[in-house]
mmCIF file of C-alpha atoms in Angstrom:
data_model
loop_
_atom_site.group_PDB
_atom_site.id
_atom_site.type_symbol
_atom_site.label_atom_id
_atom_site.label_comp_id
_atom_site.label_asym_id
_atom_site.label_seq_id
_atom_site.Cartn_x
_atom_site.Cartn_y
_atom_site.Cartn_z
ATOM 1 C CA MET Y 24 15.511 -3.253 19.636
ATOM 2 C CA GLY Y 25 18.196 -0.892 20.777
ATOM 3 C CA GLN Y 26 20.285 -1.072 23.905
ATOM 4 C CA ASN Y 27 18.562 -1.626 27.265
ATOM 5 C CA GLY Y 28 15.401 -2.933 25.560
ATOM 6 C CA LYS Y 29 14.370 0.472 24.197
ATOM 7 C CA LYS Y 30 12.872 0.636 20.736
ATOM 8 C CA SER Y 31 14.777 2.767 18.281
ATOM 9 C CA GLN Y 32 13.186 5.165 15.818
ATOM 10 C CA LYS Y 33 13.806 2.637 13.028
ATOM 11 C CA ASP Y 34 11.980 -0.102 14.976
ATOM 12 C CA ILE Y 35 8.972 2.154 15.526
ATOM 13 C CA THR Y 36 8.944 3.147 11.837
ATOM 14 C CA ASN Y 37 9.046 -0.503 10.805
ATOM 15 C CA ILE Y 38 6.175 -1.393 13.140
ATOM 16 C CA ILE Y 39 4.066 1.452 11.761
ATOM 17 C CA GLN Y 40 4.825 0.492 8.160
ATOM 18 C CA VAL Y 41 4.016 -3.168 8.736
ATOM 19 C CA SER Y 42 0.748 -2.217 10.456
ATOM 20 C CA ILE Y 43 -0.279 0.017 7.553
ATOM 21 C CA GLY Y 44 0.672 -2.732 5.096
ATOM 22 C CA VAL Y 45 -1.404 -5.343 6.919
ATOM 23 C CA ILE Y 46 -4.421 -3.018 6.952
ATOM 24 C CA GLY Y 47 -3.862 -2.422 3.234
ATOM 25 C CA LEU Y 48 -3.693 -6.146 2.452
ATOM 26 C CA ILE Y 49 -6.845 -6.853 4.435
ATOM 27 C CA GLY Y 50 -8.603 -4.075 2.528
ATOM 28 C CA LEU Y 51 -7.298 -5.449 -0.755
ATOM 29 C CA PHE Y 52 -8.856 -8.831 -0.007
ATOM 30 C CA ILE Y 53 -12.156 -7.311 1.153
ATOM 31 C CA PHE Y 54 -12.653 -4.807 -1.673
ATOM 32 C CA GLY Y 55 -10.876 -6.730 -4.418
ATOM 33 C CA TRP Y 56 -12.753 -10.009 -3.915
ATOM 34 C CA PRO Y 57 -15.936 -9.145 -5.877
ATOM 35 C CA SER Y 58 -15.731 -9.324 -9.652
ATOM 36 C CA PRO Y 59 -15.117 -5.970 -11.365
ATOM 37 C CA ASP Y 60 -18.331 -6.564 -13.327
ATOM 38 C CA THR Y 61 -20.530 -6.898 -10.231
ATOM 39 C CA ARG Y 62 -18.928 -4.602 -7.648
ATOM 40 C CA THR Y 63 -20.199 -1.092 -7.099
ATOM 41 C CA LYS Y 64 -18.292 1.933 -8.317
ATOM 42 C CA ILE Y 65 -17.362 3.064 -4.805
ATOM 43 C CA TYR Y 66 -15.188 -0.041 -4.465
ATOM 44 C CA GLU Y 67 -12.817 1.493 -7.022
ATOM 45 C CA LEU Y 68 -12.299 4.414 -4.665
ATOM 46 C CA TYR Y 69 -11.778 2.045 -1.744
ATOM 47 C CA LEU Y 70 -9.222 0.077 -3.766
ATOM 48 C CA ALA Y 71 -7.386 3.296 -4.605
ATOM 49 C CA GLY Y 72 -7.178 4.025 -0.874
ATOM 50 C CA VAL Y 73 -5.993 0.508 -0.127
ATOM 51 C CA TRP Y 74 -3.209 0.765 -2.711
ATOM 52 C CA THR Y 75 -2.261 4.141 -1.223
ATOM 53 C CA LEU Y 76 -1.896 2.449 2.173
ATOM 54 C CA ILE Y 77 0.293 -0.225 0.592
ATOM 55 C CA ALA Y 78 2.393 2.513 -1.024
ATOM 56 C CA LEU Y 79 2.765 4.241 2.358
ATOM 57 C CA SER Y 80 3.829 0.999 3.981
ATOM 58 C CA GLY Y 81 6.809 0.863 1.641
ATOM 59 C CA SER Y 82 7.750 4.520 1.940
ATOM 60 C CA SER Y 83 11.079 3.774 3.609
ATOM 61 C CA CYS Y 84 12.165 2.249 0.319
ATOM 62 C CA TYR Y 85 12.272 5.766 -1.122
ATOM 63 C CA TRP Y 86 14.592 6.961 1.645
ATOM 64 C CA ASN Y 87 17.003 4.017 1.312
ATOM 65 C CA TRP Y 88 16.667 3.160 -2.374
ATOM 66 C CA LYS Y 89 20.146 1.626 -2.709
ATOM 67 C CA ASP Y 90 19.689 -0.590 0.366
ATOM 68 C CA SER Y 91 16.202 -1.824 -0.616
ATOM 69 C CA THR Y 92 15.565 -5.201 -2.182
ATOM 70 C CA TRP Y 93 14.312 -5.433 -5.748
ATOM 71 C CA ALA Y 94 10.880 -6.635 -4.544
ATOM 72 C CA ASN Y 95 10.470 -3.520 -2.381
ATOM 73 C CA LYS Y 96 11.524 -1.336 -5.303
ATOM 74 C CA ILE Y 97 8.916 -2.933 -7.552
ATOM 75 C CA MET Y 98 6.157 -2.399 -4.964
ATOM 76 C CA ALA Y 99 7.338 1.173 -4.377
ATOM 77 C CA ILE Y 100 6.656 1.862 -8.046
ATOM 78 C CA ALA Y 101 3.627 -0.390 -8.622
ATOM 79 C CA ALA Y 102 1.493 0.547 -5.594
ATOM 80 C CA PRO Y 103 1.173 4.283 -6.377
ATOM 81 C CA LEU Y 104 0.494 3.444 -10.024
ATOM 82 C CA ALA Y 105 -2.281 1.030 -9.035
ATOM 83 C CA ALA Y 106 -3.787 3.723 -6.799
ATOM 84 C CA LEU Y 107 -3.751 6.210 -9.673
ATOM 85 C CA LEU Y 108 -5.312 3.686 -12.050
ATOM 86 C CA TYR Y 109 -8.169 2.969 -9.632
ATOM 87 C CA LEU Y 110 -8.718 6.702 -9.150
ATOM 88 C CA GLN Y 111 -8.861 7.130 -12.914
ATOM 89 C CA LYS Y 112 -11.309 4.251 -13.182
ATOM 90 C CA TYR Y 113 -13.479 5.789 -10.455
ATOM 91 C CA PHE Y 114 -13.577 9.292 -11.934
ATOM 92 C CA MET Y 115 -13.552 8.487 -15.659
ATOM 93 C CA ASN Y 116 -15.816 5.451 -15.799
#
């Protein structure tokens, strides 16, 4: 928090990103739990959306690439790729 107990813009951004990430992780557990052999095709689209949420939750990594940890950098690259792969699986399968 900033001076006098006020939340700074960075604090608000972090809260929003953590909230989006938590929603994404919950969705990942819900839609990723069934086996790929038994789940319906629409789940692939849901999983693409979940990975997009996870990518959005790490968007500040793109703004401060040099200051980000290596784990954040890996997720900043992997999450959008996972979303694209699930979209491809949904549309091409």
